[in-house]
mmCIF file of C-alpha atoms and ligand atoms in Angstrom:
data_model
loop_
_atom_site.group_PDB
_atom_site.id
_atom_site.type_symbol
_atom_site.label_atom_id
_atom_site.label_comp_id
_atom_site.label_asym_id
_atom_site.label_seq_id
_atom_site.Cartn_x
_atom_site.Cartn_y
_atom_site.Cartn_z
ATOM 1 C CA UNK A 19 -4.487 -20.190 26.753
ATOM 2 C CA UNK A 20 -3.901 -18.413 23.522
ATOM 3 C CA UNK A 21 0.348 -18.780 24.095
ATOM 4 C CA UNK A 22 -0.832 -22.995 25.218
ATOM 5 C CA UNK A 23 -2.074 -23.375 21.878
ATOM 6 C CA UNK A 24 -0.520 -21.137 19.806
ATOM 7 C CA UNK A 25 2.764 -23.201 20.378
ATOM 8 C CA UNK A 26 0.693 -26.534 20.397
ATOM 9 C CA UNK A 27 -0.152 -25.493 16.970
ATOM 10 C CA UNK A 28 3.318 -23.636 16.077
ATOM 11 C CA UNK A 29 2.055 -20.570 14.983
ATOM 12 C CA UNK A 30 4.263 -17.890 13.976
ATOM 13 C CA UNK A 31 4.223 -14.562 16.261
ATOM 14 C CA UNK A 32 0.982 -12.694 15.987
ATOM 15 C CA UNK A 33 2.638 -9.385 15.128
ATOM 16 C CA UNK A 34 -0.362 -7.763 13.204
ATOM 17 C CA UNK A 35 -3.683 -6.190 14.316
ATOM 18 C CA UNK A 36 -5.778 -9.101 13.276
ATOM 19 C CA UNK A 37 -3.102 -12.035 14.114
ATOM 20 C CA UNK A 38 -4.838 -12.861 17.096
ATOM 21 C CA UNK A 39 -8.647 -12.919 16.009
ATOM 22 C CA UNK A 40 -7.318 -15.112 12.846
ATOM 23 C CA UNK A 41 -5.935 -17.755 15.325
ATOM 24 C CA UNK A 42 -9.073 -17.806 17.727
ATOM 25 C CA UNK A 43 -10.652 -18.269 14.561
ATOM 26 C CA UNK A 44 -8.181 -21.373 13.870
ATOM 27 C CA UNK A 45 -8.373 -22.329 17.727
ATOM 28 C CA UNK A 46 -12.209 -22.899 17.193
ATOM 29 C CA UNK A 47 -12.370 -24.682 13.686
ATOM 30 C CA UNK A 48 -9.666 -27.102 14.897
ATOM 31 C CA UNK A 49 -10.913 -27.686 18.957
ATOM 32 C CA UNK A 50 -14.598 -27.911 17.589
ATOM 33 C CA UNK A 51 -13.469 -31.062 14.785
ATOM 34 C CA UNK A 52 -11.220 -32.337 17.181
ATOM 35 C CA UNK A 53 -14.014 -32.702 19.796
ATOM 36 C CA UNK A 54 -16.335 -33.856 16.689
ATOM 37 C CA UNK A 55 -14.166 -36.177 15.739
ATOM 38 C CA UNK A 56 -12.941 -37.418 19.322
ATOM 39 C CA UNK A 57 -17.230 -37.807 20.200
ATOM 40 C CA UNK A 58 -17.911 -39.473 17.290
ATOM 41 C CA UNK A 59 -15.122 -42.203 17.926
ATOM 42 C CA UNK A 60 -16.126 -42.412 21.575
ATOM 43 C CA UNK A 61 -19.525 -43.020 20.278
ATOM 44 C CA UNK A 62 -18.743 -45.911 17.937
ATOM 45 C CA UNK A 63 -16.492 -47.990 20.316
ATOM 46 C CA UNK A 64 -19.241 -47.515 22.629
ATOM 47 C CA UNK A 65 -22.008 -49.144 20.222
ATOM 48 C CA UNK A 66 -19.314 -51.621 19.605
ATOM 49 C CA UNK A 67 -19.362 -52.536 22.835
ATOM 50 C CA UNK A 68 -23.387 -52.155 23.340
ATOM 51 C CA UNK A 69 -24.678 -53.570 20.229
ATOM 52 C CA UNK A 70 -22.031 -56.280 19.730
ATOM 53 C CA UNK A 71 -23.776 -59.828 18.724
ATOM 54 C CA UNK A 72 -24.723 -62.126 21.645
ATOM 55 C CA UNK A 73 -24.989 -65.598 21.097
ATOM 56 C CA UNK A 74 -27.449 -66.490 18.577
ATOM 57 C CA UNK A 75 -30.528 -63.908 19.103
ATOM 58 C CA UNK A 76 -31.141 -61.102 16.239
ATOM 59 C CA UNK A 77 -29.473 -57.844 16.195
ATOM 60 C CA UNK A 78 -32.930 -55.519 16.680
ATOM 61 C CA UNK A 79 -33.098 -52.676 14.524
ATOM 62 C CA UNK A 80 -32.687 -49.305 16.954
ATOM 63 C CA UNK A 81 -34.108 -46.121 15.243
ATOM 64 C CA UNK A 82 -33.436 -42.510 16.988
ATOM 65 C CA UNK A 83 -36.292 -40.535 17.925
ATOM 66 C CA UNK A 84 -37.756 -37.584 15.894
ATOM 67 C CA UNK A 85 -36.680 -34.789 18.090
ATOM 68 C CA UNK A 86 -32.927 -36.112 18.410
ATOM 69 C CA UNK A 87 -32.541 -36.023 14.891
ATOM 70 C CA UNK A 88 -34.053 -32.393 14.714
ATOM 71 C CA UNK A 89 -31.900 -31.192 17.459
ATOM 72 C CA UNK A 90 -28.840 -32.638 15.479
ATOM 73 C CA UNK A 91 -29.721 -31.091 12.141
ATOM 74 C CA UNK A 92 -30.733 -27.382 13.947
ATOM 75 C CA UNK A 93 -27.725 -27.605 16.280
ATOM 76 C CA UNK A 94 -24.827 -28.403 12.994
ATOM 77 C CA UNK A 95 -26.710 -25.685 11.072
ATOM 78 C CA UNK A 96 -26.534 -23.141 14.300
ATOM 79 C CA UNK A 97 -22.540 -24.191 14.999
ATOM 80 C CA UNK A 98 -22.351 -23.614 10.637
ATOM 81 C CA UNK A 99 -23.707 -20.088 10.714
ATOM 82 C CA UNK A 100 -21.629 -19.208 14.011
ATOM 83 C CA UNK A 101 -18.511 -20.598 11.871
ATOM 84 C CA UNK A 102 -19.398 -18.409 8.930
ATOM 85 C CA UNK A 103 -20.199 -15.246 10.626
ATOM 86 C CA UNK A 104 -17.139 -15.065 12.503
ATOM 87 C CA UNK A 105 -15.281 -15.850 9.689
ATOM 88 C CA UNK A 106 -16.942 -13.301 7.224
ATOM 89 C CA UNK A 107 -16.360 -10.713 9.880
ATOM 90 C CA UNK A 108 -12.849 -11.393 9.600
ATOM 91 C CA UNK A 109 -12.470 -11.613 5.683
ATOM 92 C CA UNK A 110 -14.523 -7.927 5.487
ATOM 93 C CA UNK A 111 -12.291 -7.002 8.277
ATOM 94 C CA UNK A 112 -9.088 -8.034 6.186
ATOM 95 C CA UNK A 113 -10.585 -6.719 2.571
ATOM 96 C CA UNK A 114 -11.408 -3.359 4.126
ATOM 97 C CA UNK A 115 -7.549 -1.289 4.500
ATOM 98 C CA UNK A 116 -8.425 2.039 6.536
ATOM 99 C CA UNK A 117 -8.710 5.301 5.055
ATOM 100 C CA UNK A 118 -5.303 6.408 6.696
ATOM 101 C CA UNK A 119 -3.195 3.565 5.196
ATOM 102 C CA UNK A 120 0.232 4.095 3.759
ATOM 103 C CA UNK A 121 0.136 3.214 0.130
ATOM 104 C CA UNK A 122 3.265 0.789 -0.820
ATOM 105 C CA UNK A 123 3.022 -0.858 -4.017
ATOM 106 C CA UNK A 124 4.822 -4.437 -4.285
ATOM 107 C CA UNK A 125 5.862 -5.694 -7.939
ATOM 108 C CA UNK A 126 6.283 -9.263 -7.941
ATOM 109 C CA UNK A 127 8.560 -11.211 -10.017
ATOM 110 C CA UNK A 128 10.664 -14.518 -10.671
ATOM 111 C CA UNK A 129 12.107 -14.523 -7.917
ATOM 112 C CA UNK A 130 12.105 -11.194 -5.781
ATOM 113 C CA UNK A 131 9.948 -8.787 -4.572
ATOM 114 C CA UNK A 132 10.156 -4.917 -5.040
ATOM 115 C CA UNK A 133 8.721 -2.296 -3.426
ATOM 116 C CA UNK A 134 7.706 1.582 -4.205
ATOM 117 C CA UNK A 135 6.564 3.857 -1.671
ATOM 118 C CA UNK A 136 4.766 6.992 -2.694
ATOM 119 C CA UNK A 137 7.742 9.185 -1.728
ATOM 120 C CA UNK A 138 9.686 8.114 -4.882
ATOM 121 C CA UNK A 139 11.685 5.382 -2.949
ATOM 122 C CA UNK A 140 12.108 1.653 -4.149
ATOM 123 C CA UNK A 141 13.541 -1.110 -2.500
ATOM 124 C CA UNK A 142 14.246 -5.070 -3.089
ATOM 125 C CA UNK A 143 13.368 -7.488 -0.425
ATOM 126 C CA UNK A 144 12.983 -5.339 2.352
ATOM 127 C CA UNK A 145 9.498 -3.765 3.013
ATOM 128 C CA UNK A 146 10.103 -0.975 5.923
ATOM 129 C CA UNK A 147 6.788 0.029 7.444
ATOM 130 C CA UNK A 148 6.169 1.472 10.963
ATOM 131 C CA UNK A 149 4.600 0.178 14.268
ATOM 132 C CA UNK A 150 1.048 0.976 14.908
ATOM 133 C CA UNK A 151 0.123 2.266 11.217
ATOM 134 C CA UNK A 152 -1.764 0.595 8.539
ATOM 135 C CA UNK A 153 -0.535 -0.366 5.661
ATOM 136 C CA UNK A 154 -2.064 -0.904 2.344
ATOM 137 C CA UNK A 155 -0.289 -2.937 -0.586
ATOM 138 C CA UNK A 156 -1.001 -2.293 -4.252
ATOM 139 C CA UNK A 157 0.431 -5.462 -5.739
ATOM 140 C CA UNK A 158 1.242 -6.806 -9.395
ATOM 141 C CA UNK A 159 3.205 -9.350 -10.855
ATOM 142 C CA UNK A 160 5.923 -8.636 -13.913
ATOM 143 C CA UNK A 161 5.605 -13.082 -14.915
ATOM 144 C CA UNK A 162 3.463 -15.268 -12.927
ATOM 145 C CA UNK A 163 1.527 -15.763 -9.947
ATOM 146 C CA UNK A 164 2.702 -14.976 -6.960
ATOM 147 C CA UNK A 165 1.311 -15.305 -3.502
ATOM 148 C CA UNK A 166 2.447 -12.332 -0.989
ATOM 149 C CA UNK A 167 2.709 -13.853 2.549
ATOM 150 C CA UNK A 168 3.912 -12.724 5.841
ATOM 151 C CA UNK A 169 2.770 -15.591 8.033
ATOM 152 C CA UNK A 170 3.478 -13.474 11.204
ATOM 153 C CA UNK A 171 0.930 -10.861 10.041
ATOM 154 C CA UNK A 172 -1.564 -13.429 8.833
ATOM 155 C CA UNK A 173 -2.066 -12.410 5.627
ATOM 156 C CA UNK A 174 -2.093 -14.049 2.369
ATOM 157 C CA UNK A 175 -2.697 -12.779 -1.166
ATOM 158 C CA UNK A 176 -2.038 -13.765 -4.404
ATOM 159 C CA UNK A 177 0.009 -11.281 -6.997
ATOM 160 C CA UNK A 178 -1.401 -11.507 -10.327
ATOM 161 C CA UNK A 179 0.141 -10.703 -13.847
ATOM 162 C CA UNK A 180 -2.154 -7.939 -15.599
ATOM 163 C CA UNK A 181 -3.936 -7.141 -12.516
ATOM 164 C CA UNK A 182 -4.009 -5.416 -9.257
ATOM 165 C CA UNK A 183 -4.386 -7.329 -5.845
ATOM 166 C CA UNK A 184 -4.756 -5.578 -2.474
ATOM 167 C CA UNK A 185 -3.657 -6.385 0.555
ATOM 168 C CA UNK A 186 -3.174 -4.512 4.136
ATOM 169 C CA UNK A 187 -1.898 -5.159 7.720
ATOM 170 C CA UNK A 188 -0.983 -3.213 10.288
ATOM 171 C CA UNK A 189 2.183 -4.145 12.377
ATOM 172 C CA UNK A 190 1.772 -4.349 16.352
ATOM 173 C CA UNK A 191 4.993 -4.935 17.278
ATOM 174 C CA UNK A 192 8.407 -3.794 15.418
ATOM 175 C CA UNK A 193 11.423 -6.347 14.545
ATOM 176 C CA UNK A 194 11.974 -8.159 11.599
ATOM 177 C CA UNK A 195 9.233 -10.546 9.506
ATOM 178 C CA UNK A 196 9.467 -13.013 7.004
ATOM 179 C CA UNK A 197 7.682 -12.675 3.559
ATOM 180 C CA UNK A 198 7.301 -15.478 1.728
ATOM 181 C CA UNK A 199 6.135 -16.415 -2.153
ATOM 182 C CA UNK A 200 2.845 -19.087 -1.305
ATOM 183 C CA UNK A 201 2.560 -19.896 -4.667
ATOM 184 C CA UNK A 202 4.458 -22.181 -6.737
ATOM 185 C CA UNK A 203 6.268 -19.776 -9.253
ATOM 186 C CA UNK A 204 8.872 -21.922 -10.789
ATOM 187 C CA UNK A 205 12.367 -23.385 -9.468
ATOM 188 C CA UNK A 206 13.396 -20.732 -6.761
ATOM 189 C CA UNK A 207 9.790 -20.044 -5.756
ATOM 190 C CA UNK A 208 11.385 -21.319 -2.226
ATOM 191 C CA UNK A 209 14.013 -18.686 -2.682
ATOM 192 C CA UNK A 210 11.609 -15.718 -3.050
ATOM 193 C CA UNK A 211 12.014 -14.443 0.087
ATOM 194 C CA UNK A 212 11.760 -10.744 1.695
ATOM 195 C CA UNK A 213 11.302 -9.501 5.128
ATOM 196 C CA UNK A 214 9.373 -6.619 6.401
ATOM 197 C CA UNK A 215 11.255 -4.189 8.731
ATOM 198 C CA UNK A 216 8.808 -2.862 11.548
ATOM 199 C CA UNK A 217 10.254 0.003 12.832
ATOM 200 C CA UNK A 218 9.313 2.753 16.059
ATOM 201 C CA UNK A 219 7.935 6.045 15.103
ATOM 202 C CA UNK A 220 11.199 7.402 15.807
ATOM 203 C CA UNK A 221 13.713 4.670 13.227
ATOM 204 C CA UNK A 222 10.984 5.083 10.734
ATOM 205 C CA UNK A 223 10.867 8.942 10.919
ATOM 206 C CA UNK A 224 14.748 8.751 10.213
ATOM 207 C CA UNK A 225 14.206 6.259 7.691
ATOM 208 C CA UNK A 226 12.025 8.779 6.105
ATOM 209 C CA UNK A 227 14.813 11.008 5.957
ATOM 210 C CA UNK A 228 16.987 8.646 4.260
ATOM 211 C CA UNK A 229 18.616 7.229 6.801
ATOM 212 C CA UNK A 230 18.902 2.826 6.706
ATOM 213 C CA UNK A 231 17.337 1.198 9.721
ATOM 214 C CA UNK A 232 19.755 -0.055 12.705
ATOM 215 C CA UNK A 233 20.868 -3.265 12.190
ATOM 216 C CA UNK A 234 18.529 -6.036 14.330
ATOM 217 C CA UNK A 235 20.178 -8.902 15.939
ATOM 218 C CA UNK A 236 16.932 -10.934 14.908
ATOM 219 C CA UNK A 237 16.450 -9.761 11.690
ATOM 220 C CA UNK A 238 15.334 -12.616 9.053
ATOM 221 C CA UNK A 239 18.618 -13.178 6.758
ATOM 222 C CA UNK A 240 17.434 -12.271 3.205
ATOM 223 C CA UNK A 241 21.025 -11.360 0.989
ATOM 224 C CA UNK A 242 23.245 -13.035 -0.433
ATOM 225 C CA UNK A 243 25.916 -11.664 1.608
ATOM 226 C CA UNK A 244 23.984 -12.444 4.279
ATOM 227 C CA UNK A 245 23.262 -16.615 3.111
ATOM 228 C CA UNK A 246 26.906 -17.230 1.824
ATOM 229 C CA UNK A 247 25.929 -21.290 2.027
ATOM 230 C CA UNK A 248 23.488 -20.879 -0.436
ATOM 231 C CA UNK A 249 23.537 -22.536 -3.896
ATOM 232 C CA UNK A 250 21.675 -20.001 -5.455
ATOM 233 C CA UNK A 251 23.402 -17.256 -3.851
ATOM 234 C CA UNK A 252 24.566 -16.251 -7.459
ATOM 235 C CA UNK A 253 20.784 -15.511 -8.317
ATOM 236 C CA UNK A 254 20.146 -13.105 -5.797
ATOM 237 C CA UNK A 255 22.877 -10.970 -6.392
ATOM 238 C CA UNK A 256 20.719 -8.122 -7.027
ATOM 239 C CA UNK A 257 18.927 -8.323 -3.653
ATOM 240 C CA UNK A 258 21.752 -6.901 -1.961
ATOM 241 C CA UNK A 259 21.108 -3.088 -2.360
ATOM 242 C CA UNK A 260 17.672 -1.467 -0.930
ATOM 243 C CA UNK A 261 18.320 1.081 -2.893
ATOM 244 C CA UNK A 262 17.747 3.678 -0.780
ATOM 245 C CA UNK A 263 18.390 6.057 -3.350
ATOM 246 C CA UNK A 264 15.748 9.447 -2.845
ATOM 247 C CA UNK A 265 14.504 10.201 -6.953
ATOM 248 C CA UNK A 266 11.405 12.334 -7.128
ATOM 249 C CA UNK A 267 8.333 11.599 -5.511
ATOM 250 C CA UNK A 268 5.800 9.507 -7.296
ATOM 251 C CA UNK A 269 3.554 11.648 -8.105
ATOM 252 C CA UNK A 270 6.099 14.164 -9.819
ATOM 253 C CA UNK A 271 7.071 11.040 -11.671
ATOM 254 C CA UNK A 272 3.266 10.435 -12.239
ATOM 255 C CA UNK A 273 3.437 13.532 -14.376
ATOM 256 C CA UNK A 274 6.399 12.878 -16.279
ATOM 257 C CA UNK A 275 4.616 9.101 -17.225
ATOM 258 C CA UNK A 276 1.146 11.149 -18.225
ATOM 259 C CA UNK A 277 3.696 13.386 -20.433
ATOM 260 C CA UNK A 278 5.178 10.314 -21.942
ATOM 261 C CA UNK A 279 1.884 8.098 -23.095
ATOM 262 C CA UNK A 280 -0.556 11.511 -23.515
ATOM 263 C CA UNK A 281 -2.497 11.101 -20.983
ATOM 264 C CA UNK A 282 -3.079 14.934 -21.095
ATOM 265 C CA UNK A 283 -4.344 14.885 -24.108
ATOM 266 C CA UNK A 284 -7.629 14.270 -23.095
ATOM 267 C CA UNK A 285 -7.452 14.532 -19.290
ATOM 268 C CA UNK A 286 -6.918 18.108 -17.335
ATOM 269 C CA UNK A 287 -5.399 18.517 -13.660
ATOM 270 C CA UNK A 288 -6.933 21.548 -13.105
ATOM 271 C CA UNK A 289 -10.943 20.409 -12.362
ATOM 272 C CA UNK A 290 -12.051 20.958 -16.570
ATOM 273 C CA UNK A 291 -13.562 18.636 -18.405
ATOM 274 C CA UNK A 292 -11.769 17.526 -21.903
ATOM 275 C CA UNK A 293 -12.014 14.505 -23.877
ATOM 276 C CA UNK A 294 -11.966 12.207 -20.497
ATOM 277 C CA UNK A 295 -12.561 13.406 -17.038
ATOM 278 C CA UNK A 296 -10.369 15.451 -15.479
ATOM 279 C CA UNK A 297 -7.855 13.712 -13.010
ATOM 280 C CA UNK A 298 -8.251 16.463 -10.389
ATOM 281 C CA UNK A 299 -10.665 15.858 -7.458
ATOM 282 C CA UNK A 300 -11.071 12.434 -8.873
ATOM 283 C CA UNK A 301 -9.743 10.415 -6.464
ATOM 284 C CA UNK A 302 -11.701 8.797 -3.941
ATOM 285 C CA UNK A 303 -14.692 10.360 -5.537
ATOM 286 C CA UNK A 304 -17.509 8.154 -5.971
ATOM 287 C CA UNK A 305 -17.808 7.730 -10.645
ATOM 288 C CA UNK A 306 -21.107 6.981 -12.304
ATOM 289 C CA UNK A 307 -20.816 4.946 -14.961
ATOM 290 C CA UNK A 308 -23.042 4.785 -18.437
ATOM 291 C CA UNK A 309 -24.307 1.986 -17.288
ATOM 292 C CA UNK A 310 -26.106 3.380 -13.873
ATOM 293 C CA UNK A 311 -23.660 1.689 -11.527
ATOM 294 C CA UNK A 312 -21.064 3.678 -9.416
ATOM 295 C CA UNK A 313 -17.808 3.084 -8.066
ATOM 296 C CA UNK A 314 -15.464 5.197 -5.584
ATOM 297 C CA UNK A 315 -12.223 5.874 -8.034
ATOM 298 C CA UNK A 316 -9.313 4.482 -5.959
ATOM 299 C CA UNK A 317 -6.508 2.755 -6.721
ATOM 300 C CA UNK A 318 -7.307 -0.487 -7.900
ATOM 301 C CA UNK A 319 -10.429 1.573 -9.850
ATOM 302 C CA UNK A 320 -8.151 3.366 -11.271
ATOM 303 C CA UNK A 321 -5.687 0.890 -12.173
ATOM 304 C CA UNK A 322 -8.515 -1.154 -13.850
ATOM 305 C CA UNK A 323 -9.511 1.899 -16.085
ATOM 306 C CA UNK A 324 -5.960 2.528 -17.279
ATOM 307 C CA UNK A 325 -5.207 -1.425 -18.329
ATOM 308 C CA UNK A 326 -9.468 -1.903 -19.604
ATOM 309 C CA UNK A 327 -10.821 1.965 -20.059
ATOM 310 C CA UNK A 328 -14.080 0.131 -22.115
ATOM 311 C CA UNK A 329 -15.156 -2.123 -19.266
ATOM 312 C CA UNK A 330 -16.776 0.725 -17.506
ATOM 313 C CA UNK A 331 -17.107 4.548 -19.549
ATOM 314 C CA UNK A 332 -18.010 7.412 -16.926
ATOM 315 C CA UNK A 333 -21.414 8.517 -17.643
ATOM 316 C CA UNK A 334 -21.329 11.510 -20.318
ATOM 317 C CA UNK A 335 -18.065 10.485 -21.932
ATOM 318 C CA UNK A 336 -17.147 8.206 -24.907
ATOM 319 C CA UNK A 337 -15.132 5.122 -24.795
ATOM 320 C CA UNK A 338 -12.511 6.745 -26.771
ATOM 321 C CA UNK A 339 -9.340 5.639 -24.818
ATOM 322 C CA UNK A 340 -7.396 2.746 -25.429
ATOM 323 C CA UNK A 341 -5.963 0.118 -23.257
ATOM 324 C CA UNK A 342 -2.207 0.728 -22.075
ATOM 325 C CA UNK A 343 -2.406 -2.813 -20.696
ATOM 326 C CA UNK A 344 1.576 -3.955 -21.685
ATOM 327 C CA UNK A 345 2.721 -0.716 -22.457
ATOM 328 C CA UNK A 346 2.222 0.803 -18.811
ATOM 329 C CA UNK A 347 4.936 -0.850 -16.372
ATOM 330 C CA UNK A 348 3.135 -1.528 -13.268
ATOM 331 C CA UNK A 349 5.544 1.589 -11.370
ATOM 332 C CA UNK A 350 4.828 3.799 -14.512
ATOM 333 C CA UNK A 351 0.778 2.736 -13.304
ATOM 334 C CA UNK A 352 1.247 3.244 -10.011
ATOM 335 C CA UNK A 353 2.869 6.679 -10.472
ATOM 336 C CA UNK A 354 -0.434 7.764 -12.207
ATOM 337 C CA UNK A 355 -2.524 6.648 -9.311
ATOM 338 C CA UNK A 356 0.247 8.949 -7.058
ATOM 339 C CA UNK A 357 -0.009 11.702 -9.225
ATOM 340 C CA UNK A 358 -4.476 11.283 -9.557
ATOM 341 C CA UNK A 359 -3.925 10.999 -5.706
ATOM 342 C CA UNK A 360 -2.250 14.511 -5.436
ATOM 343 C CA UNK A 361 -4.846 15.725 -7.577
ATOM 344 C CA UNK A 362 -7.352 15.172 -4.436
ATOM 345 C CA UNK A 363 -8.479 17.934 -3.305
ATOM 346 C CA UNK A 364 -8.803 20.513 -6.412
ATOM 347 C CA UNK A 365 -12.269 21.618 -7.511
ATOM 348 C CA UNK A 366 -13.793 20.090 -10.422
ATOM 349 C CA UNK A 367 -16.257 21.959 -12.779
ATOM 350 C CA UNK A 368 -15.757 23.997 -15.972
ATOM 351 C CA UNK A 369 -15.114 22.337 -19.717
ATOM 352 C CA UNK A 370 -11.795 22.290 -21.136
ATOM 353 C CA UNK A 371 -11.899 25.326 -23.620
ATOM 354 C CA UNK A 372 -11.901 23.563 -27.413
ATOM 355 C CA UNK A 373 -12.594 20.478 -26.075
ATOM 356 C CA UNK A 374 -15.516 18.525 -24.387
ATOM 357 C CA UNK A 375 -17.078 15.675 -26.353
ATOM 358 C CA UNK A 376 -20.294 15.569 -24.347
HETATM 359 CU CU1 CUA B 426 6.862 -16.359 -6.440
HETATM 360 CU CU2 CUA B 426 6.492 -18.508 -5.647
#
């Protein structure tokens, strides 16, 4: 049944986790106005056909009794509230990455898409993520908005300039995916491709250790070199490398970006408190703000604070910092987050000697 109308509909492969729940989902809105629609026209042609003028007598005015029309209202509001439910199950389902999720942030831009994994790698139109593992995506744009989609996985979110979106899927079957820009971005928006690589435990192990995935047979073309015919082929010159290139883990390059813009001027990794809180056992911690309200400090949390620091002051600390919204490149951010990450699991307590404004 699913395979009957998945083709009736032609539906991409349902290669994620939640693929298949998304198109019952899709199977249900479309059957249920397609029998609404198909009982509705039934029932007109047959009034047509009942209540049609004979001779000269006077069409009678018909009125429905009381308890039809409650049964109508109470039944469309039920079938409404089914609809919703199901859906909202689904959206928390798809807004909720698991704890164990590999972090890969995705920077978006006119008209490619780049990716940074927390080991210090980067690549350009090829996301390589294994089978059977979530996957969560950090996501900004360097120009406009984009929309990351990978209709096989189902998912679909939009990749804003200034800001952090999140996104995550988990892959249920390994080959090659399409990812496409769903959001009008300017004239090669149709050209902003990218593919996702799904690989086995075992291909994505040695990818780990550097080495490039085997070449699929079913791959999605992406390069260039690989799309001679194409008139733009000039444009996406630089989308031939993945740079698979091994520089220092994120989080060591975290610490060379905090050196850079000063972060430690006012923030410790060893647990003390200084001007701002300390960045070690920070992460994932739930913050109190001045205001009463709380927050767990993850990524996008964290993110937020570097680009807006006044929108939300930790309780017992002064809005002292300033925004490094255009000055931070969204990697240079993102190596922060890696480096407040590896900061986990230290201890926090103790006041930075000298320092401390309470
Ligand atoms: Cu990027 Cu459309």
């Amino acid at each position: 049944m699913n395979e009957l109308l998945r083709d009736l509909l032609a539906l991409p492969p349902q290669a994620s986790s939640f693929a298949r729940e998304v198109d019952y989902l899709h199977y249900f809105v479309i059957s249920v106005t397609m029998l609404g629609a198909a009982a509705t026209g039934l029932t007109a042609l047959m009034f047509v056909a009942k209540y049609r003028r004979r001779r000269e007598e006077l069409t009678v005015p018909v009125s429905a009794p009381r308890w039809l029309e409650i049964t109508w209202i109470v039944g469309l509001l039920s079938l409404f509230c089914f609809w919703w439910v199901l859906g909202y199950r689904l959206y928390i389902e798809m807004q909720t990455p698991p704890a164990d999720s590999i972090d890969v942030y995705v920077t978006a831009k006119q008209w490619m898409w780049k990716f940074a994994y927390p080991d210090g790698r980067r690549s350009i139109a090829v996301l390589t993520v294994p089978v059977n593992r979530p996957v969560r995506l950090t996501m900004t744009s360097r120009d406009v908005i984009h929309s990351f989609s990978v209709p096989a996985f189902r998912i679909k979110q939009d990749v804003v300039p200034g800001t952090y979106t999140t996104a995550w899927f988990e892959a249920v079957q390994t080959g090659s995916f399409q990812i496409l820009c769903a959001e009008y971005c300017g004239v090669s928006h149709s050209n902003m491709w990218a593919r996702v690589e799904v690989l086995s435990d075992e291909d994505y192990a040695a990818w780990l250790e550097g080495h490039e995935p085997t070449q699929k047979e079913d791959r999605v073309p992406i390069t260039a070199a690989e799309r001679p015919r194409d008139p733009h082929a000039s444009q996406l010159q630089d989308r031939e490398t993945t740079e698979l290139e091994v520089p220092e883990p994120m989080d060591v390059r975290g610490r060379q970006v905090a050196v850079k813009y000063g972060c430690f001027g006012c923030h410790t990794v060893d647990g003390r408190r200084h001007i701002g809180p300390s960045f070690a056992g920070l992460f994932g911690r739930e913050v109190e703000f001045s205001d009463g309200t709380k927050a767990v400090a993850d990524a996008e949390y964290l993110t937020a604070s570097m680009m807006d620091p006044r929108e939300k002051i930790v309780a017992g600390f002064q809005p002292v910092m300033p925004s490094f919204q255009g000055q931070l490149s969204a990697a240079d951010a993102a190596a922060l987050v890696e480096l407040i990450r590896s900061l986990a699991d230290i201890e926090r307590g103790g006041v930075f000697p000298g320092g401390g404004t309470q």
